[in-house]
Coordinates of C-alpha atoms in Angstrom, one line a residue:
Chain A
M1 CA 95.0 -46.6 42.6
N2 CA 95.7 -45.0 46.1
G3 CA 94.5 -46.3 49.6
W4 CA 91.1 -44.7 49.3
G5 CA 90.7 -45.9 45.9
W6 CA 90.9 -49.5 47.1
V7 CA 88.9 -48.9 49.9
L8 CA 86.0 -47.6 47.8
W9 CA 86.4 -50.3 45.2
G10 CA 86.2 -53.1 48.1
Y11 CA 83.1 -51.4 49.8
G12 CA 81.3 -50.8 46.4
V13 CA 81.9 -54.5 45.3
V14 CA 80.6 -55.9 48.6
A15 CA 77.7 -53.5 48.6
A16 CA 76.8 -54.3 44.9
A17 CA 77.0 -58.0 45.9
L18 CA 74.7 -57.5 49.0
A19 CA 72.1 -55.4 46.8
L20 CA 72.2 -58.4 44.3
Y21 CA 71.5 -60.9 46.9
T22 CA 68.7 -58.9 48.5
W23 CA 67.2 -58.4 45.2
T24 CA 67.2 -62.0 44.3
L25 CA 65.8 -62.9 47.7
L26 CA 62.9 -60.5 47.2
T27 CA 62.2 -61.7 43.4
R28 CA 62.3 -65.1 44.8
T29 CA 59.6 -64.3 47.5
R30 CA 57.4 -62.6 45.0
A31 CA 57.4 -65.5 42.6
A32 CA 56.8 -68.0 45.4
R33 CA 53.8 -66.0 46.8
R34 CA 52.4 -65.6 43.3
R35 CA 52.8 -69.3 42.7
L36 CA 51.0 -70.0 46.0
D37 CA 48.1 -67.7 45.0
E38 CA 47.8 -69.5 41.6
L39 CA 47.7 -72.9 43.4
R40 CA 44.9 -71.8 45.9
Chain B
M1 CA 51.8 -71.1 56.0
N2 CA 51.7 -67.4 56.1
A3 CA 52.4 -67.1 59.9
S4 CA 55.8 -65.1 59.1
G5 CA 54.9 -63.7 55.7
H6 CA 52.8 -60.7 57.0
R7 CA 55.9 -58.6 57.4
M8 CA 57.5 -59.6 54.2
G9 CA 55.8 -56.7 52.3
G10 CA 57.5 -53.7 53.7
A11 CA 60.5 -53.1 56.0
S12 CA 60.4 -54.7 59.4
W13 CA 62.0 -53.2 62.6
L14 CA 64.9 -55.5 62.0
D15 CA 65.5 -54.1 58.5
R16 CA 65.4 -50.5 59.6
A17 CA 67.7 -51.4 62.7
A18 CA 70.2 -53.1 60.1
L19 CA 70.1 -50.0 57.7
A20 CA 70.6 -47.6 60.6
A21 CA 73.5 -49.7 62.0
V22 CA 75.0 -50.0 58.4
A23 CA 75.0 -46.2 58.1
G24 CA 76.5 -45.7 61.6
A25 CA 79.3 -48.3 60.7
L26 CA 80.0 -46.8 57.4
A27 CA 80.4 -43.4 59.1
L28 CA 82.7 -44.8 61.5
A29 CA 84.7 -46.9 59.0
F30 CA 85.2 -43.8 56.7
L31 CA 85.7 -41.0 59.3
T32 CA 88.1 -42.7 61.8
P33 CA 91.8 -41.7 61.3
P34 CA 93.8 -44.0 59.1
E35 CA 95.6 -46.8 60.7
A36 CA 99.1 -46.4 61.6
T37 CA 101.1 -49.1 59.4
Q38 CA 98.7 -49.5 56.5
G39 CA 96.9 -46.2 56.2
N40 CA 93.4 -45.9 54.5
V41 CA 93.7 -49.3 53.0
A42 CA 93.2 -50.8 56.4
R43 CA 89.6 -49.6 56.4
L44 CA 88.7 -52.7 54.5
F45 CA 89.3 -54.6 57.9
Y46 CA 86.1 -53.3 59.0
L47 CA 84.5 -54.9 56.2
H48 CA 86.5 -58.0 55.9
V49 CA 86.6 -59.3 59.4
P50 CA 83.0 -58.5 60.5
S51 CA 81.9 -60.5 57.2
V52 CA 83.8 -63.6 58.1
S53 CA 82.7 -63.5 61.9
V54 CA 79.0 -63.4 60.6
A55 CA 79.6 -66.2 58.1
Y56 CA 80.9 -68.3 61.0
M57 CA 77.9 -67.4 63.1
A58 CA 75.5 -68.2 60.3
F59 CA 77.2 -71.5 59.6
A60 CA 77.0 -72.4 63.5
L61 CA 73.4 -71.5 63.3
A62 CA 72.9 -73.9 60.3
L63 CA 74.6 -76.5 62.3
V64 CA 72.5 -76.2 65.3
A65 CA 69.4 -76.1 63.1
S66 CA 70.6 -79.3 61.2
V67 CA 70.9 -81.2 64.5
G68 CA 67.6 -79.6 65.7
Y69 CA 65.9 -81.0 62.6
L70 CA 67.4 -84.5 63.0
V71 CA 66.3 -84.7 66.6
S72 CA 62.8 -83.2 66.3
R73 CA 62.0 -83.8 62.7
R74 CA 60.2 -80.3 62.5
M75 CA 60.5 -78.6 59.2
A76 CA 61.0 -75.1 60.8
F77 CA 64.4 -76.2 61.8
D78 CA 65.1 -77.2 57.9
H79 CA 63.9 -73.7 56.9
L80 CA 66.3 -72.2 59.5
A81 CA 69.2 -74.3 58.2
V82 CA 69.0 -73.4 54.7
A83 CA 68.4 -69.7 55.4
A84 CA 71.4 -69.7 57.6
A85 CA 73.5 -71.7 55.2
E86 CA 72.6 -69.4 52.3
V87 CA 73.3 -66.3 54.2
G88 CA 76.6 -67.7 55.3
V89 CA 77.6 -68.5 51.7
V90 CA 76.8 -64.8 51.0
F91 CA 79.0 -63.5 53.6
T92 CA 81.8 -65.9 52.9
G93 CA 81.7 -64.4 49.5
F94 CA 81.9 -61.0 50.8
T95 CA 84.8 -62.0 53.0
I96 CA 86.8 -63.3 50.1
L97 CA 85.9 -60.4 47.9
A98 CA 86.9 -57.8 50.5
G99 CA 90.2 -59.8 51.4
M100 CA 91.3 -60.1 47.8
I101 CA 90.6 -56.4 47.3
W102 CA 92.6 -55.7 50.7
A103 CA 95.4 -58.2 49.7
K104 CA 96.1 -56.6 46.2
P105 CA 97.5 -53.1 47.5
T106 CA 98.9 -54.6 50.7
W107 CA 100.8 -57.6 49.2
G108 CA 100.7 -57.0 45.6
V109 CA 98.7 -60.1 44.8
Y110 CA 94.8 -60.9 45.1
W111 CA 95.6 -64.5 46.6
T112 CA 98.2 -65.2 49.1
W113 CA 97.4 -68.9 49.8
S114 CA 97.8 -68.4 53.6
A115 CA 96.1 -71.2 55.5
R116 CA 93.2 -69.0 56.6
L117 CA 92.3 -67.8 53.1
T118 CA 92.6 -71.2 51.7
L119 CA 90.2 -72.6 54.5
T120 CA 87.8 -69.8 53.9
A121 CA 87.6 -70.9 50.1
I122 CA 87.1 -74.5 51.0
M123 CA 84.3 -73.7 53.3
L124 CA 82.7 -71.8 50.7
F125 CA 82.7 -74.7 48.4
V126 CA 81.5 -76.9 51.1
Y127 CA 78.4 -75.0 51.7
I128 CA 77.8 -74.3 47.9
G129 CA 77.8 -78.1 47.7
Y130 CA 75.2 -78.2 50.7
L131 CA 73.0 -75.7 48.8
A132 CA 73.5 -77.7 45.4
L133 CA 72.6 -80.7 47.2
R134 CA 69.4 -79.3 48.5
R135 CA 68.6 -78.1 44.9
A136 CA 68.9 -81.7 43.7
I137 CA 66.2 -83.1 46.0
E138 CA 62.4 -82.4 45.3
D139 CA 61.0 -84.0 48.4
P140 CA 60.9 -81.8 51.4
Q141 CA 61.4 -84.4 54.1
A142 CA 64.0 -86.4 52.1
R143 CA 65.7 -83.1 51.3
A144 CA 65.7 -81.9 54.8
R145 CA 67.2 -85.2 56.1
R146 CA 69.9 -85.5 53.6
A147 CA 70.9 -81.9 53.8
A148 CA 71.0 -82.1 57.7
I149 CA 73.3 -85.1 57.4
Y150 CA 75.5 -83.7 55.0
G151 CA 75.7 -80.3 57.1
I152 CA 76.9 -82.3 60.2
V153 CA 79.3 -84.5 58.2
S154 CA 80.9 -81.2 56.6
V155 CA 81.3 -79.5 60.2
V156 CA 82.8 -82.5 61.6
Q157 CA 85.3 -82.7 58.7
I158 CA 86.0 -79.0 58.8
P159 CA 88.5 -79.1 61.9
V160 CA 90.4 -81.9 59.9
V161 CA 90.6 -79.8 56.9
H162 CA 91.7 -77.0 59.1
F163 CA 94.6 -78.8 60.6
S164 CA 95.6 -80.5 57.3
V165 CA 95.8 -77.0 55.8
V166 CA 97.6 -75.4 58.7
W167 CA 100.0 -78.2 58.9
W168 CA 100.6 -78.0 55.1
R169 CA 101.3 -74.1 55.5
D170 CA 103.6 -74.7 58.4
I171 CA 105.9 -77.0 56.4
H172 CA 106.0 -74.7 53.3
Q173 CA 106.9 -71.6 55.5
L174 CA 106.3 -69.0 52.8
G175 CA 108.2 -66.2 54.4
T176 CA 106.7 -63.6 51.5
V177 CA 103.3 -63.7 53.0
A178 CA 102.8 -61.0 55.4
N179 CA 100.7 -61.5 58.7
P180 CA 97.4 -60.2 58.1
T181 CA 97.0 -59.4 61.9
G182 CA 99.8 -56.9 61.8
I183 CA 97.4 -54.1 62.5
Q184 CA 97.4 -51.9 65.4
M185 CA 93.9 -51.5 66.7
D186 CA 92.9 -49.4 69.7
G187 CA 90.4 -46.7 70.7
I188 CA 88.2 -45.5 68.0
L189 CA 89.5 -48.1 65.5
L190 CA 88.2 -50.8 67.7
V191 CA 84.9 -49.0 68.0
A192 CA 84.7 -49.0 64.2
F193 CA 85.3 -52.6 63.9
F194 CA 82.5 -53.4 66.5
A195 CA 80.2 -51.1 65.0
G196 CA 80.8 -53.1 61.7
L197 CA 80.3 -56.4 63.5
V198 CA 76.9 -55.2 65.0
A199 CA 75.9 -53.9 61.6
F200 CA 76.7 -57.1 59.5
T201 CA 75.1 -59.1 62.4
L202 CA 71.9 -57.2 61.8
V203 CA 71.8 -57.3 58.2
A204 CA 72.6 -61.0 58.3
A205 CA 69.7 -61.5 60.7
A206 CA 67.3 -59.6 58.5
L207 CA 68.5 -61.6 55.4
V208 CA 68.1 -64.9 57.5
T209 CA 64.5 -63.9 58.5
R210 CA 63.6 -63.1 55.0
R211 CA 65.1 -66.3 53.6
Y212 CA 63.4 -68.3 56.2
A213 CA 59.9 -66.8 55.3
L214 CA 60.8 -67.6 51.8
A215 CA 61.4 -71.3 52.8
V216 CA 58.0 -71.3 54.5
L217 CA 56.4 -69.9 51.4
E218 CA 58.2 -72.5 49.1
A219 CA 57.0 -75.5 51.6
G220 CA 53.6 -73.9 51.1
V221 CA 53.8 -74.0 47.4
H222 CA 55.1 -77.5 47.3
D223 CA 52.2 -78.6 49.6
A224 CA 49.5 -76.9 47.5
A225 CA 51.1 -78.4 44.2
A226 CA 50.9 -81.8 45.8
R227 CA 47.4 -81.5 46.7
G228 CA 46.4 -80.3 43.3
A229 CA 48.2 -83.2 41.6
G230 CA 46.5 -85.7 43.9
A231 CA 43.1 -84.3 43.0
L232 CA 43.6 -84.4 39.1
A233 CA 46.4 -86.7 38.2
G234 CA 45.8 -86.3 34.5
D235 CA 46.5 -82.5 34.6
A236 CA 50.0 -83.3 35.1
V237 CA 50.4 -84.5 31.5
E238 CA 50.5 -81.8 29.1
A239 CA 49.4 -82.4 25.5
P240 CA 52.4 -81.8 23.1
R241 CA 52.2 -78.3 21.6
I242 CA 53.2 -78.1 18.0
G243 CA 55.3 -75.1 16.9
A244 CA 58.0 -72.9 18.2
R245 CA 57.4 -73.6 21.9
A246 CA 57.4 -77.4 21.3
G247 CA 60.8 -77.7 22.5
E248 CA 59.7 -76.8 26.2
E249 CA 58.4 -80.2 27.3
H250 CA 59.2 -80.7 30.9
G251 CA 62.3 -82.9 31.5
Chain C
M1 CA 57.8 -78.1 13.6
S2 CA 57.4 -78.1 9.8
R3 CA 57.0 -75.3 7.5
E4 CA 54.9 -72.9 9.9
A5 CA 57.5 -73.3 12.7
G6 CA 60.2 -71.6 10.6
G7 CA 63.3 -72.8 8.9
G8 CA 66.4 -74.5 10.5
F9 CA 67.5 -71.5 12.1
A10 CA 64.4 -71.0 14.1
Q11 CA 64.4 -74.6 15.0
T12 CA 68.0 -74.2 16.3
L13 CA 67.0 -71.1 18.3
A14 CA 64.0 -73.1 19.8
I15 CA 66.2 -76.0 20.9
A16 CA 68.9 -73.8 22.4
R17 CA 66.3 -71.7 24.2
R18 CA 64.8 -75.0 25.6
D19 CA 68.2 -76.1 26.9
L20 CA 68.9 -72.7 28.4
L21 CA 65.3 -72.6 30.0
R22 CA 66.0 -76.0 31.6
E23 CA 69.4 -74.9 32.9
Q24 CA 67.7 -71.8 34.5
R25 CA 65.2 -74.0 36.2
V26 CA 67.5 -76.6 37.5
G27 CA 70.8 -74.8 37.8
E28 CA 72.9 -77.8 37.2
V29 CA 75.8 -75.8 35.7
A30 CA 75.6 -72.9 37.9
W31 CA 75.3 -74.8 41.1
I32 CA 77.5 -77.9 40.3
T33 CA 79.8 -77.9 37.4
I34 CA 81.1 -74.2 37.7
P35 CA 81.9 -74.5 41.4
F36 CA 83.4 -78.1 40.7
G37 CA 85.8 -76.4 38.1
A38 CA 86.6 -73.5 40.5
I39 CA 87.5 -75.8 43.3
A40 CA 89.7 -77.7 40.9
V41 CA 91.5 -74.4 40.3
L42 CA 92.0 -74.1 44.0
L43 CA 93.1 -77.7 44.9
V44 CA 95.9 -78.0 42.2
P45 CA 98.2 -75.6 44.1
L46 CA 97.6 -77.7 47.2
A47 CA 99.1 -80.4 45.4
V48 CA 101.9 -78.8 43.5
G49 CA 102.8 -76.0 45.9
T50 CA 101.9 -72.4 46.1
D51 CA 104.9 -70.6 44.7
L52 CA 103.5 -67.8 43.1
P53 CA 106.1 -67.4 40.2
T54 CA 105.6 -71.0 39.4
L55 CA 101.7 -70.7 39.6
T56 CA 101.8 -67.7 37.2
R57 CA 103.9 -69.5 34.9
I58 CA 101.8 -72.9 34.7
G59 CA 98.5 -71.1 35.6
P60 CA 97.2 -70.6 32.1
G61 CA 98.0 -74.3 31.3
L62 CA 96.3 -75.6 34.4
Y63 CA 93.3 -73.3 33.6
W64 CA 92.9 -74.9 30.1
A65 CA 93.4 -78.3 31.5
V66 CA 90.6 -77.7 34.0
V67 CA 88.1 -76.2 31.4
L68 CA 88.5 -79.3 29.0
L69 CA 88.5 -82.0 31.7
F70 CA 85.7 -80.4 33.9
G71 CA 83.9 -78.3 31.4
V72 CA 82.9 -81.5 29.3
F73 CA 80.5 -82.2 32.2
I74 CA 78.3 -79.5 30.7
A75 CA 77.7 -81.7 27.8
V76 CA 76.6 -84.6 29.8
R77 CA 74.5 -82.5 32.2
K78 CA 71.1 -84.3 33.0
T79 CA 69.1 -81.2 31.7
A80 CA 70.7 -81.8 28.3
A81 CA 69.6 -85.4 28.1
E82 CA 66.6 -86.6 26.3
T83 CA 64.6 -89.6 27.0
P84 CA 63.9 -91.9 24.0
A85 CA 60.3 -90.9 24.2
Q86 CA 61.3 -87.2 24.0
R87 CA 63.5 -87.8 21.0
D88 CA 60.6 -89.7 19.2
L89 CA 58.3 -86.8 20.0
I90 CA 60.6 -84.2 18.7
S91 CA 61.4 -86.1 15.7
L92 CA 57.7 -86.7 15.0
L93 CA 57.1 -83.0 15.3
G94 CA 59.4 -82.6 12.4
L95 CA 62.5 -81.1 14.0
D96 CA 65.5 -81.2 11.6
P97 CA 68.3 -83.2 13.4
V98 CA 70.9 -80.8 12.2
A99 CA 69.0 -78.0 13.8
G100 CA 68.6 -80.2 17.0
F101 CA 72.4 -80.9 17.1
F102 CA 73.3 -77.2 16.6
G103 CA 70.6 -76.0 19.0
R104 CA 72.0 -78.3 21.6
A105 CA 75.6 -77.4 21.0
A106 CA 74.6 -73.7 21.0
A107 CA 73.3 -73.9 24.4
S108 CA 76.2 -76.0 25.6
S109 CA 78.6 -73.3 24.1
I110 CA 76.9 -70.6 25.9
L111 CA 77.0 -72.4 29.3
L112 CA 80.6 -73.4 28.6
L113 CA 81.5 -69.7 28.0
G114 CA 80.0 -68.9 31.4
F115 CA 82.0 -71.8 32.9
E116 CA 85.3 -70.3 31.3
L117 CA 84.6 -66.8 32.5
V118 CA 84.0 -67.7 36.0
V119 CA 86.7 -70.4 36.5
G120 CA 89.0 -67.9 34.4
A121 CA 88.3 -65.2 37.1
V122 CA 89.2 -67.5 39.9
A123 CA 92.3 -68.7 38.1
V124 CA 93.6 -65.0 37.3
A125 CA 92.9 -64.1 41.0
L126 CA 94.5 -67.3 42.4
Y127 CA 97.5 -67.7 40.3
N128 CA 98.3 -64.1 39.6
I129 CA 98.1 -64.4 35.9
D130 CA 99.2 -61.7 33.7
L131 CA 96.5 -60.8 31.2
A132 CA 98.9 -59.0 28.8
R133 CA 97.2 -58.4 25.4
W134 CA 93.9 -59.8 26.9
P135 CA 91.6 -58.5 24.0
W136 CA 93.0 -61.4 21.9
M137 CA 91.3 -63.7 24.4
I138 CA 87.9 -62.7 22.8
L139 CA 88.9 -64.9 20.0
V140 CA 90.4 -67.9 22.0
V141 CA 87.9 -68.3 24.9
P142 CA 84.6 -68.5 22.7
G143 CA 86.5 -70.6 20.1
A144 CA 87.4 -73.4 22.8
A145 CA 83.8 -73.2 24.3
I146 CA 82.3 -73.7 20.8
G147 CA 84.8 -76.6 19.9
L148 CA 84.2 -78.4 23.4
A149 CA 80.4 -77.9 23.2
L150 CA 80.3 -79.4 19.6
L151 CA 82.5 -82.2 20.5
G152 CA 80.6 -83.0 23.9
T153 CA 77.2 -82.8 22.0
L154 CA 78.4 -85.2 19.4
A155 CA 79.9 -87.7 22.3
A156 CA 76.8 -87.2 24.3
S157 CA 74.4 -88.1 21.5
I158 CA 76.5 -91.1 20.5
T159 CA 76.3 -92.4 24.2
A160 CA 72.7 -91.2 24.6
N161 CA 70.8 -93.5 27.0
L162 CA 73.6 -95.8 27.7
S163 CA 74.0 -96.6 31.5
T164 CA 77.8 -95.7 31.3
G165 CA 77.2 -92.5 29.2
P166 CA 78.0 -89.8 31.7
A167 CA 81.3 -91.7 32.4
L168 CA 82.1 -92.3 28.9
V169 CA 81.5 -88.9 27.4
P170 CA 84.4 -87.2 29.3
F171 CA 86.6 -90.0 28.2
L172 CA 85.7 -89.9 24.6
V173 CA 86.0 -86.2 24.4
A174 CA 89.4 -85.8 26.2
P175 CA 91.8 -87.1 23.5
L176 CA 89.7 -85.4 20.7
A177 CA 90.0 -82.3 22.5
V178 CA 93.7 -82.1 22.1
P179 CA 93.7 -79.4 19.2
L180 CA 91.6 -77.2 21.3
L181 CA 94.0 -77.6 24.1
L182 CA 97.0 -76.9 22.3
A183 CA 95.3 -73.9 20.4
A184 CA 94.3 -72.2 23.6
T185 CA 97.4 -72.8 25.6
Q186 CA 99.7 -72.0 22.8
A187 CA 97.8 -69.0 21.9
M188 CA 98.0 -67.8 25.4
D189 CA 101.8 -68.6 25.6
S190 CA 102.5 -66.6 22.4
L191 CA 100.6 -63.7 23.8
R192 CA 103.2 -62.8 26.4
P193 CA 106.4 -62.3 24.2
G194 CA 104.2 -60.5 21.5
D195 CA 104.3 -63.2 19.0
S196 CA 101.4 -63.8 16.6
I197 CA 98.7 -66.1 17.9
L198 CA 97.1 -66.2 14.4
P199 CA 98.2 -69.8 13.5
W200 CA 96.9 -71.0 16.8
V201 CA 93.5 -69.2 16.2
L202 CA 93.4 -70.6 12.9
L203 CA 94.0 -74.0 14.2
M204 CA 91.0 -73.6 16.6
V205 CA 88.7 -72.4 13.8
A206 CA 89.6 -75.4 11.7
A207 CA 88.9 -77.8 14.8
D208 CA 85.5 -75.9 15.3
L209 CA 84.6 -76.3 11.6
A210 CA 85.7 -79.7 11.3
L211 CA 83.4 -80.7 14.2
A212 CA 80.6 -78.7 12.9
I213 CA 80.9 -80.5 9.6
A214 CA 81.1 -83.8 11.6
G215 CA 77.9 -82.8 13.3
V216 CA 76.0 -82.1 10.2
L217 CA 77.0 -85.5 8.7
T218 CA 76.2 -87.6 11.5
A219 CA 73.0 -85.7 12.7
R220 CA 70.6 -88.1 10.9
P221 CA 72.2 -91.6 11.7
L222 CA 72.5 -90.4 15.4
Q223 CA 68.9 -89.8 15.6
E224 CA 68.3 -93.4 15.1
T225 CA 70.6 -94.3 18.0
R226 CA 68.6 -95.7 21.0

């Protein structure tokens, strides 16, 4: 792999991890809001 | 309970600003000329170093919030502490991922056992422990108090860990490990670095905001559930269901 | 859980599903056991030195020692424990004890496999381990997970509801896990020079089979332990 390959690999992995965390955050928020609506 | 929930539906101004800053930082990181000694691989610097700076900021915020909780006993500080600590863990993870992918082409191995790298990994585990401790405690007040105390104890201990690790590294003198700061930065490269720092700070702020709102929501769920249980205590006991789902009794 | 609930296999699946659901809710393995194993991999070089060629040489052995000593905590996790009342209820529902044993062991095997993969990735990165002929590991890694899960489930059932249970289980398991440790480490050692690893894989399969048979034979008397 040349320099650009490693750069794209690094940015890609971090972007994927960031997307995953954001997604879990949104999913957890949606679940908590649904649960709150159920309880009220 | 819903005070900060209203903007959770769509993208806030902070989300938009973070996205714009990320786009700008990416453009600068990819379009600037290659660095003199390392070439293109050094572009990982714009990812790695801003991540670790943001992680430290987040942990500092978590410390301030922990102290704030113990002083004032206001749950808002606890929500802020967990939001900052969780985002700090995420950015420490980014730091380690980007650092390892940078180390492989530069030094031939993913892990160099430098003092800084080892410390970053230890810090990651300290705050994963903080989050695990929180998950283990049901009662919000008890959780806030114990988590705040653990958060403060860890931060007090981290400088000692730092010195022990640096001292240990100095004694061993591994000459094979190159100095990660051997990078020449000036002009446009410095601009790209600061753009990365601004972008990551905004992304972290947007994530902390959302995580804070989630903590507020979860506290609301806990309160509502507690009120429900008080009204009808018998509802908490479920009759055993016979059949394939019988295994799902609550533990 | 009699006829209408399906046969032994359906019961096994139901129990395994219950254990995995509990883990999903509580996150005990994901948040405590796996990070604990990973930090063990990080701490060992702080103690023995970080000379990379040495670490690369001893890394696979360190990894398997960590898996056997720390992975066993998965078998004693709180979410796998049943109170006497829960056990009574489940046996009154007509659960076959053998299905119960295999269901719990299956859930632990899956969690142990996750443990092995995450801690393994950390070990490969930190110790610069050479994964030559890695496809063979597809046999070794799940084999060790299954064996350790069977052993841990047995030990956890034997010590169920004892106050010293969580401390006892790792101690009871460790000596009996020697065949698994040897099979796993020797298989990895033989991979590099290009020798056959078949004898070691067979040893692991034999160990797993023996533990499964022991589980079947003891499932009924174990159900009576309080």
